[in-house]
Amino acid sequence: MIDLKALRENPRHYKDGASRKGMAVEIDRLLQLDEQKRAAQTRREQLRAEQTRLEKDLGPQLGKLQGDLKKATDAAERAQLQQRIEQLRAAPASLKGQAAELEAVEKRLEPEIAAILLTIPLPPDPDVPVGSSAEQNVERERWDPPGFDASVPFAEQRGFAPRGHAELCRRLGLVDFPRGVKLSGARSYVLTGRGMLLHQAILRYALDTMVHGHGFAAMSAPVLVREEAMVGTGFFPAGREQAYHIPESARGGGSDLFLTGTGEVGLMGLHADEILDEADLPLRYVTVSTCFRREAGAAGKDTAGLYRVHVFDKVEQVVICRADQAESRAWHARMIGYVQGLLRSLGLPHRLLQCCTGDLGVKNADMIDVECWMPGRAVEGAPASGYGETHSASRLYDYQCRRLNTRYRPGGDAGKGPTSFCHSLNNTVAASPRLMIPILEMHQQADGTVRVPEPLRPYMGGIETIG
RNA sequence: GGAGAGGUGGCCGAGAGGCUGAAGGCGACGGUUUGCUAAACCGUUAUACGGGGUACGCCCUGUAUCGGGGGUUCGAAUCCCCCCCUCUCCGCCA
């Protein structure tokens, strides 16, 4: 969520940001509603102050008059007293009535203001290239393992035509697609035997790297969350269609629940409505969680194999740091570096893509995607077609923490001084089975077997080859 | 699922229609004292939003907030209604 005060002061900045992201947004309408609401609020508060002042000296008077009324016996005197009481009561009552009307105005405006505010995107940073779609993303860096060149056809270098991962999985008995579909429909799969072991090895290796190599705290994160967590992390309302919805309220339960599409939701939700101690920052969390995605709107896309599935597991890293732009940027680079190190250790060619403004979501100021080379995806004559997205690193400034109401100050909750919203960042460490694709395809051998990358072997009982 | 207890500031804990943004204590912070530490003493100690000012550090001012929402009343932390949450015991279950 953006800062409404900042929007009031500089609407241009946010209009420009939205247009660079290619998002239509009702900023003028929002400002107009906000103006109306504040006018009503100011007036209402003045009336209320007046009412309280009146009541302060009216109370004793009323008490006295009511006492007199009780004692009075003469009918005329009683009537007169009665009338004075009515009079005294009339003034504050009228103020109260007016205030109530204004309050009704505010209450009518508030939901619309809040709804529009949630849709206003964080403006992209000035150094993010302007573009309208993923086509205009800019390649920033490329890495190939020694002795391999992803821009040269696989067959030329290795002496045999690569098999796609789906075929490798079937031939090696790593995945049972038909039974997955029988159980759960399209985009479902069953990892079997060494397929399951490879999947777990990837996850555990990635988790261990982050924890023991980079000092991140390992956490579990709920994957079934309330709507506030989805709104707070910025996935709702825009991405509502992507999430599985459990309508518990319709069954008499307290609140509806949603299955999360990434561990980021659980990790970031952890500190919603908290005031953190500045001394504890940055918080560095890593989780491994099952991710659920409806893939609405992706019908017909990547239907075969393990690339686009409804359920997968992901190791996700999240950093919550002080509200400092330079620090945010430094963490972004570092978090990407961790992934580069991981992919190198697995011998996977990959590249970094600077996402253009049109490819950013509402919540990020900047996003770098990492794509791994998947020989099976490469189309003849177009080497870049072989890259498939495996990671995405977002820099969000305070957009997410403002929505989540995650703040910090020296001394934390019990501390003194003004609070600030934290900055947050997130990046994939490893998503599997998608990451199995480049691993299987890159490390396949002429005989149809697959060499297990060395770092994964300890997690697979020491085996060197799947075959 | 059944029965009971309870939600007040950073924490503990009073208050039972106006003088209560809320006693007292703890903690934290600032100061006095001190060779150092401790103790003692004095002081400060919420947040959000609106309006005004600003040397952009804040300052002044209004409103709201005692789990949430509604109601009674001239006036509600306090009375009434609804909801939510936490805890304890029993049952069921991984």
XYZ file of C-alpha atoms (C1' of nucleotides) in Angstrom:
561
model
C 0.000 0.000 0.000
C 1.228 3.445 -0.741
C 1.195 6.316 1.735
C -1.992 8.317 1.282
C -0.307 11.440 2.635
C 2.480 11.113 0.113
C -0.103 10.663 -2.620
C -1.859 13.873 -1.596
C 1.400 15.757 -1.753
C 2.603 14.343 -5.017
C -0.095 12.655 -7.086
C 2.022 12.989 -10.228
C 4.625 10.596 -8.941
C 2.038 7.869 -8.424
C 0.242 8.515 -11.691
C 3.532 8.239 -13.556
C 4.400 5.075 -11.668
C 1.103 3.432 -12.512
C 1.355 4.371 -16.149
C 4.899 3.014 -16.408
C 3.583 -0.239 -14.984
C 0.776 -0.120 -17.501
C -1.887 -0.098 -14.813
C -5.017 1.999 -14.926
C -5.695 3.574 -11.584
C -8.290 5.941 -10.132
C -6.026 8.398 -8.405
C -8.124 11.470 -9.096
C -11.223 9.782 -7.802
C -9.343 8.681 -4.690
C -8.081 12.196 -3.991
C -11.551 13.585 -4.432
C -13.093 11.071 -2.030
C -10.278 11.640 0.448
C -10.890 15.381 0.323
C -14.585 14.873 1.025
C -13.872 12.513 3.861
C -11.423 14.826 5.571
C -13.785 17.783 5.278
C -16.513 15.728 6.944
C -14.137 14.529 9.617
C -12.870 18.007 10.488
C -16.396 19.374 10.776
C -17.592 16.397 12.783
C -14.745 16.735 15.254
C -15.498 20.422 15.735
C -19.129 19.624 16.471
C -18.128 16.911 18.861
C -15.783 19.224 20.756
C -18.597 21.745 21.034
C -20.979 19.083 22.271
C -18.580 17.909 24.957
C -18.079 21.488 26.130
C -21.829 21.984 26.416
C -22.315 18.781 28.308
C -19.712 19.755 30.870
C -21.770 22.619 32.251
C -25.147 21.235 31.271
C -24.815 18.165 33.473
C -24.926 19.948 36.854
C -27.703 22.264 35.647
C -29.781 19.328 34.556
C -29.199 17.574 37.819
C -30.367 20.589 39.734
C -33.448 21.137 37.583
C -34.448 17.514 37.848
C -34.124 17.764 41.605
C -36.325 20.852 41.617
C -38.828 19.087 39.426
C -39.127 16.269 41.913
C -39.829 18.656 44.760
C -42.155 20.960 42.832
C -45.819 20.530 43.496
C -47.339 23.395 41.606
C -48.420 22.288 38.124
C -47.393 25.509 36.404
C -43.963 25.411 38.025
C -43.550 21.783 37.005
C -44.404 22.576 33.420
C -41.892 25.412 33.406
C -39.140 23.242 34.809
C -39.981 20.517 32.341
C -39.665 22.978 29.527
C -36.262 24.263 30.695
C -34.988 20.706 30.859
C -36.117 20.075 27.312
C -34.409 23.247 26.192
C -31.124 22.350 27.786
C -31.201 18.947 26.208
C -31.970 20.268 22.754
C -28.635 21.964 22.045
C -26.285 18.989 22.436
C -28.842 16.712 20.841
C -28.856 18.835 17.731
C -25.040 18.805 17.566
C -25.084 15.087 18.023
C -27.505 14.703 15.153
C -25.360 16.764 12.823
C -22.233 14.881 13.828
C -23.968 11.574 13.173
C -24.853 12.689 9.662
C -21.245 13.603 8.930
C -20.075 10.325 10.356
C -22.405 8.508 8.010
C -20.806 10.380 5.136
C -17.341 9.304 6.281
C -18.384 5.702 6.693
C -19.820 5.673 3.226
C -16.596 7.053 1.741
C -14.100 4.971 3.689
C -14.550 1.559 2.053
C -14.200 3.015 -1.421
C -11.116 4.973 -0.423
C -9.564 1.867 1.100
C -10.413 -0.261 -1.923
C -8.872 2.152 -4.399
C -5.840 2.705 -2.202
C -5.090 -1.028 -2.261
C -4.996 -1.023 -6.037
C -2.484 1.796 -6.417
C 0.851 0.295 -7.332
C 4.217 1.177 -5.858
C 5.939 3.299 -8.505
C 8.852 1.471 -10.090
C 12.307 2.798 -9.322
C 13.678 5.255 -11.856
C 16.400 2.851 -12.952
C 13.937 0.119 -13.928
C 13.676 0.038 -17.718
C 10.318 1.136 -19.043
C 8.453 -1.485 -21.011
C 5.014 -2.922 -21.496
C 5.590 -6.674 -21.191
C 8.091 -9.418 -20.453
C 9.414 -9.026 -24.005
C 11.131 -5.846 -22.903
C 12.897 -7.368 -19.951
C 16.628 -6.805 -20.101
C 19.226 -9.499 -19.710
C 21.754 -8.399 -17.132
C 24.031 -11.330 -16.583
C 24.577 -14.818 -17.865
C 26.474 -17.727 -16.438
C 27.430 -21.065 -17.963
C 29.305 -23.862 -16.289
C 32.874 -24.348 -17.509
C 32.952 -26.152 -20.836
C 29.378 -25.395 -21.715
C 27.765 -22.635 -23.737
C 24.015 -22.239 -23.537
C 23.935 -20.253 -26.740
C 25.211 -23.244 -28.701
C 22.797 -26.140 -29.338
C 23.035 -28.889 -26.735
C 23.560 -31.653 -29.278
C 26.565 -29.888 -30.778
C 28.333 -29.751 -27.455
C 27.298 -33.023 -25.900
C 27.023 -35.216 -28.968
C 23.399 -36.290 -28.546
C 19.988 -34.720 -28.768
C 18.599 -33.761 -25.348
C 15.483 -35.396 -24.056
C 12.858 -33.236 -22.432
C 12.444 -33.587 -18.668
C 9.001 -35.166 -19.003
C 10.420 -37.941 -21.096
C 13.379 -38.379 -18.764
C 11.016 -38.586 -15.806
C 8.918 -41.261 -17.456
C 11.873 -43.314 -18.646
C 13.625 -43.131 -15.275
C 10.454 -43.639 -13.263
C 10.713 -40.343 -11.435
C 7.186 -39.110 -11.975
C 3.821 -40.764 -12.484
C 1.778 -38.284 -14.466
C -1.354 -40.394 -15.210
C -1.988 -41.173 -11.573
C -1.438 -37.546 -10.627
C -4.110 -36.574 -13.114
C -6.409 -39.342 -11.896
C -6.164 -38.030 -8.357
C -6.200 -34.309 -8.891
C -6.779 -33.424 -12.523
C -4.674 -31.499 -14.980
C -1.307 -30.088 -13.894
C -0.942 -32.740 -11.220
C 1.790 -35.294 -10.786
C 3.137 -37.907 -8.434
C 6.844 -37.901 -7.673
C 8.007 -41.474 -7.351
C 11.100 -43.110 -5.934
C 14.210 -41.187 -6.834
C 12.061 -38.436 -8.289
C 10.748 -37.760 -4.815
C 14.230 -38.069 -3.356
C 15.682 -35.618 -5.869
C 12.872 -33.174 -5.106
C 13.532 -33.407 -1.382
C 17.283 -33.190 -1.914
C 16.892 -29.907 -3.787
C 14.704 -28.448 -1.076
C 16.893 -29.550 1.767
C 20.095 -28.466 0.090
C 18.604 -25.043 -0.589
C 17.342 -24.729 2.974
C 20.686 -25.780 4.455
C 22.557 -23.350 2.220
C 20.484 -20.448 3.443
C 20.615 -21.465 7.087
C 24.183 -22.664 7.482
C 25.759 -20.725 4.654
C 24.024 -17.385 4.952
C 22.644 -17.191 8.472
C 18.940 -17.201 7.693
C 16.493 -18.429 10.328
C 14.576 -21.527 9.261
C 10.855 -21.195 9.801
C 7.716 -23.070 9.060
C 4.966 -20.893 7.670
C 1.242 -21.543 7.520
C 0.072 -22.238 3.996
C -3.568 -21.888 4.978
C -4.131 -18.260 5.886
C -6.789 -15.674 6.464
C -7.674 -13.099 3.887
C -5.827 -10.350 5.774
C -2.547 -12.123 5.161
C -3.241 -12.232 1.430
C -4.245 -8.579 1.312
C -1.392 -7.592 3.607
C 1.250 -9.243 1.484
C -0.188 -7.620 -1.619
C -1.500 -10.728 -3.377
C -5.089 -9.570 -2.993
C -7.155 -8.032 -4.442
C -5.233 -8.196 -7.739
C -4.324 -11.889 -7.561
C -7.481 -13.235 -6.016
C -8.141 -15.506 -8.985
C -4.776 -17.222 -8.490
C -5.527 -18.491 -4.997
C -7.488 -21.511 -3.848
C -10.247 -20.405 -1.551
C -11.590 -22.420 1.375
C -15.001 -20.962 2.214
C -15.110 -21.903 5.890
C -17.505 -19.101 6.746
C -20.139 -20.689 4.527
C -19.905 -23.768 6.753
C -20.311 -21.764 9.927
C -16.594 -21.354 10.584
C -15.015 -18.124 11.721
C -13.361 -16.964 8.537
C -12.573 -18.052 5.029
C -9.095 -19.359 4.391
C -6.815 -19.293 1.397
C -3.996 -21.559 0.292
C -0.838 -19.581 -0.235
C 0.986 -19.512 -3.537
C 4.334 -18.823 -1.882
C 5.992 -19.051 1.524
C 6.372 -15.274 1.398
C 2.789 -14.901 2.640
C 3.358 -16.897 5.801
C 6.781 -15.416 6.498
C 5.710 -11.819 6.010
C 2.441 -12.376 7.839
C 4.393 -13.420 10.917
C 5.032 -9.828 11.938
C 1.790 -8.209 10.848
C 0.616 -5.590 13.348
C 3.888 -5.718 15.223
C 6.391 -3.102 16.220
C 9.807 -4.677 15.903
C 12.921 -3.642 17.752
C 15.259 -1.877 15.381
C 18.133 -3.777 16.991
C 16.650 -7.069 15.752
C 16.688 -5.971 12.124
C 17.272 -7.182 9.542
C 15.149 -10.284 9.991
C 16.253 -12.991 7.610
C 13.871 -15.878 7.199
C 13.831 -18.925 5.029
C 11.007 -21.410 4.777
C 10.112 -24.423 2.759
C 6.456 -24.594 2.005
C 3.983 -26.166 -0.322
C 2.636 -23.625 -2.795
C -0.780 -23.688 -4.403
C -1.648 -21.913 -7.617
C -4.819 -22.108 -9.622
C -3.041 -20.979 -12.785
C -6.217 -19.260 -13.843
C -5.750 -17.729 -17.235
C -2.849 -20.026 -18.083
C -5.037 -22.638 -19.751
C -3.167 -24.387 -22.501
C 0.195 -22.925 -21.453
C 2.986 -25.324 -20.481
C 0.544 -28.159 -19.989
C 3.053 -30.958 -20.281
C 5.508 -31.936 -17.603
C 6.514 -30.291 -14.379
C 6.902 -26.700 -15.479
C 3.515 -25.256 -14.576
C 1.698 -27.201 -11.869
C -0.929 -26.426 -9.256
C 1.041 -27.676 -6.287
C 4.776 -27.489 -5.694
C 7.279 -26.902 -2.932
C 9.452 -23.886 -2.584
C 12.276 -22.655 -0.435
C 11.741 -18.952 -0.073
C 13.901 -16.249 1.480
C 12.559 -13.078 2.979
C 14.319 -10.075 4.481
C 12.677 -7.424 6.638
C 15.014 -4.487 7.126
C 15.106 -0.847 8.157
C 13.484 1.722 5.911
C 16.614 2.610 4.031
C 16.774 2.562 0.284
C 20.466 1.725 0.104
C 19.995 -1.143 2.536
C 17.061 -2.504 0.529
C 19.101 -2.429 -2.627
C 22.070 -4.088 -0.974
C 19.900 -6.922 0.330
C 18.324 -7.401 -3.056
C 21.728 -7.892 -4.635
C 22.819 -10.210 -1.854
C 19.683 -12.363 -2.070
C 20.193 -12.748 -5.796
C 23.828 -13.605 -5.149
C 22.795 -16.494 -2.892
C 20.756 -17.946 -5.736
C 23.550 -17.500 -8.230
C 25.858 -19.369 -5.902
C 23.346 -22.164 -5.528
C 22.796 -22.527 -9.267
C 26.518 -22.510 -9.933
C 27.047 -25.245 -7.409
C 24.439 -27.290 -9.265
C 26.109 -26.589 -12.617
C 23.040 -24.935 -14.115
C 23.406 -22.276 -16.808
C 21.259 -19.313 -15.962
C 20.725 -15.640 -16.580
C 19.480 -12.630 -14.701
C 16.654 -10.649 -16.196
C 15.907 -7.125 -15.143
C 12.121 -7.001 -15.360
C 10.788 -3.940 -17.111
C 8.138 -1.722 -15.544
C 5.322 -3.477 -17.396
C 6.301 -6.851 -15.948
C 6.301 -5.702 -12.321
C 3.407 -6.427 -9.992
C 1.619 -3.784 -7.941
C 3.873 -4.286 -4.982
C 7.409 -4.110 -6.322
C 9.677 -1.219 -7.060
C 12.080 -3.549 -8.805
C 12.186 -7.217 -9.737
C 14.924 -9.456 -11.040
C 14.017 -12.840 -12.462
C 16.440 -15.689 -12.670
C 15.971 -18.076 -15.546
C 17.627 -21.431 -15.816
C 18.625 -23.013 -19.055
C 16.337 -25.930 -19.936
C 17.580 -27.656 -23.074
C 14.247 -29.371 -23.585
C 12.501 -26.034 -23.963
C 14.936 -24.619 -26.504
C 13.473 -24.100 -29.925
C 15.756 -24.715 -32.889
C 17.574 -21.531 -33.870
C 16.424 -19.518 -30.834
C 18.770 -20.241 -27.937
C 17.056 -17.776 -25.585
C 13.869 -19.813 -25.825
C 15.511 -22.408 -23.634
C 15.500 -20.208 -20.564
C 12.664 -20.755 -18.136
C 11.917 -18.701 -15.047
C 12.872 -20.401 -11.815
C 13.335 -17.486 -9.408
C 12.006 -14.027 -8.834
C 13.562 -11.436 -6.540
C 11.391 -8.532 -5.445
C 12.267 -5.275 -3.785
C 9.197 -3.735 -2.213
C 10.327 -0.845 -0.023
C 7.619 -0.295 2.605
C 4.708 -1.191 0.344
C 4.108 -4.584 1.885
C 4.902 -3.641 5.476
C 2.541 -0.700 5.302
C -0.249 -3.065 4.296
C 0.759 -5.558 6.953
C 1.350 -2.852 9.519
C 4.824 -4.129 10.320
C 6.831 -1.359 11.914
C 9.986 -0.846 13.946
C 11.532 1.555 16.375
C 14.404 1.450 18.816
C 13.249 -0.633 21.763
C 10.448 -2.310 19.815
C 6.933 -2.493 21.107
C 7.830 -0.944 24.451
C 10.244 1.543 22.959
C 9.948 5.260 22.514
C 9.800 7.545 19.554
C 8.104 7.386 16.213
C 7.702 4.131 14.358
C 8.600 3.480 10.746
C 7.346 0.870 8.352
C 9.964 -1.752 7.565
C 11.196 -2.543 4.109
C 10.768 -6.052 2.798
C 12.324 -8.204 0.103
C 11.796 -11.720 -1.074
C 13.382 -14.153 -3.456
C 13.039 -17.767 -4.377
C 15.848 -20.036 -3.233
C 14.615 -23.134 -5.010
C 11.223 -24.161 -6.336
C 10.751 -27.810 -7.080
C 9.788 -29.739 -9.105
C 10.383 -26.865 -11.520
C 14.084 -26.767 -10.690
C 14.239 -30.495 -11.411
C 13.744 -29.597 -15.055
C 17.106 -27.914 -15.664
C 18.835 -30.384 -13.374
C 17.539 -33.419 -15.258
C 17.911 -31.896 -18.683
C 21.356 -30.400 -18.150
C 22.847 -33.413 -16.458
C 21.388 -36.074 -18.712
C 23.816 -38.314 -20.465
C 23.858 -40.027 -23.811
C 22.706 -43.321 -22.287
C 19.578 -41.719 -20.856
C 20.808 -41.633 -17.269
C 21.188 -38.444 -15.232
C 24.228 -37.457 -13.225
C 23.277 -36.126 -9.793
C 24.979 -32.790 -9.070
C 27.490 -33.295 -6.323
C 25.926 -31.125 -3.628
C 22.717 -33.127 -3.856
C 24.320 -36.532 -3.451
C 24.540 -36.503 0.331
C 20.807 -35.920 0.396
C 20.175 -38.904 -1.890
C 21.995 -41.612 -0.116
C 25.203 -40.882 -1.975
C 24.065 -41.968 -5.418
C 25.875 -40.375 -8.338
C 23.598 -41.329 -11.158
C 19.897 -41.777 -11.667
C 19.323 -44.483 -14.174
C -18.335 -30.873 20.074
C -19.825 -30.093 25.809
C -18.884 -27.098 30.516
C -16.618 -22.994 32.846
C -13.313 -18.473 33.364
C -11.533 -14.156 31.316
C -10.046 -9.911 27.664
C -8.083 -2.368 30.800
C -1.528 1.136 28.587
C 5.216 -2.170 27.132
C 3.783 -5.588 31.459
C 1.059 -6.463 36.289
C -3.255 -4.453 38.243
C -7.346 -0.803 40.173
C -11.712 1.528 38.579
C -18.386 -0.253 38.726
C -22.207 6.385 35.038
C -19.419 12.764 34.672
C -13.762 15.197 38.242
C -10.639 8.764 34.053
C -6.260 8.701 28.511
C -7.366 6.000 32.715
C -4.940 5.185 40.324
C -0.861 2.210 42.088
C 3.224 -0.898 40.939
C 6.962 -2.917 37.505
C 9.869 -1.872 33.417
C 12.157 1.761 30.179
C 14.224 6.639 29.441
C 16.285 11.569 31.307
C 18.367 13.937 35.635
C 20.460 14.584 40.887
C 23.898 12.056 44.024
C 28.467 8.964 43.174
C 35.932 7.038 42.720
C 33.022 2.862 39.974
C 28.661 -0.119 40.335
C 24.315 -0.466 43.000
C 20.746 1.954 45.898
C 17.924 6.331 46.829
C 15.419 10.611 45.070
C 13.117 13.850 41.120
C 11.025 13.879 36.378
C 9.324 11.714 31.611
C 6.827 7.576 29.644
C 0.573 5.410 24.376
C -1.077 5.241 19.458
C -3.866 6.600 15.157
C -6.204 10.197 12.356
C -7.742 15.408 11.273
C -6.583 20.830 11.455
C -2.737 24.721 12.045
C 2.446 25.922 12.313
C 7.521 24.318 11.123
C 14.291 26.267 11.625
C 11.272 19.206 8.478
C 14.090 17.809 14.652
C 9.291 18.548 15.755
C 5.574 22.046 18.135
C 0.390 23.585 19.084
C -4.680 21.916 18.752
C -9.008 18.672 18.043
C -11.102 13.785 17.788
C -10.902 8.640 18.636
C -9.164 4.385 21.369
C -10.204 0.087 28.159
C -11.107 -7.131 22.621
C -14.743 -5.558 18.088
C -19.617 -3.703 16.665
C -24.391 -1.755 17.998
C -27.715 0.352 21.861
C -29.450 3.134 26.529
C -28.061 8.189 28.462
C -27.343 15.243 28.268
C -22.814 12.090 29.455
C -20.300 4.952 29.104
C -13.970 1.512 30.560
C -18.429 1.319 33.879
C -25.450 -0.407 32.128
C -27.903 -3.583 27.864
C -27.477 -6.652 23.163
C -24.578 -9.202 19.379
C -19.867 -10.920 17.730
C -14.599 -12.193 18.170
C -10.491 -13.986 20.769
C -7.673 -16.359 24.837
C -7.344 -19.836 28.874
C -8.947 -24.336 31.893
C -11.522 -29.095 32.157
C -14.068 -33.147 29.430
C -14.876 -35.660 24.683
C -12.931 -36.739 19.681
C -8.508 -36.982 16.740
C -3.194 -36.558 13.987
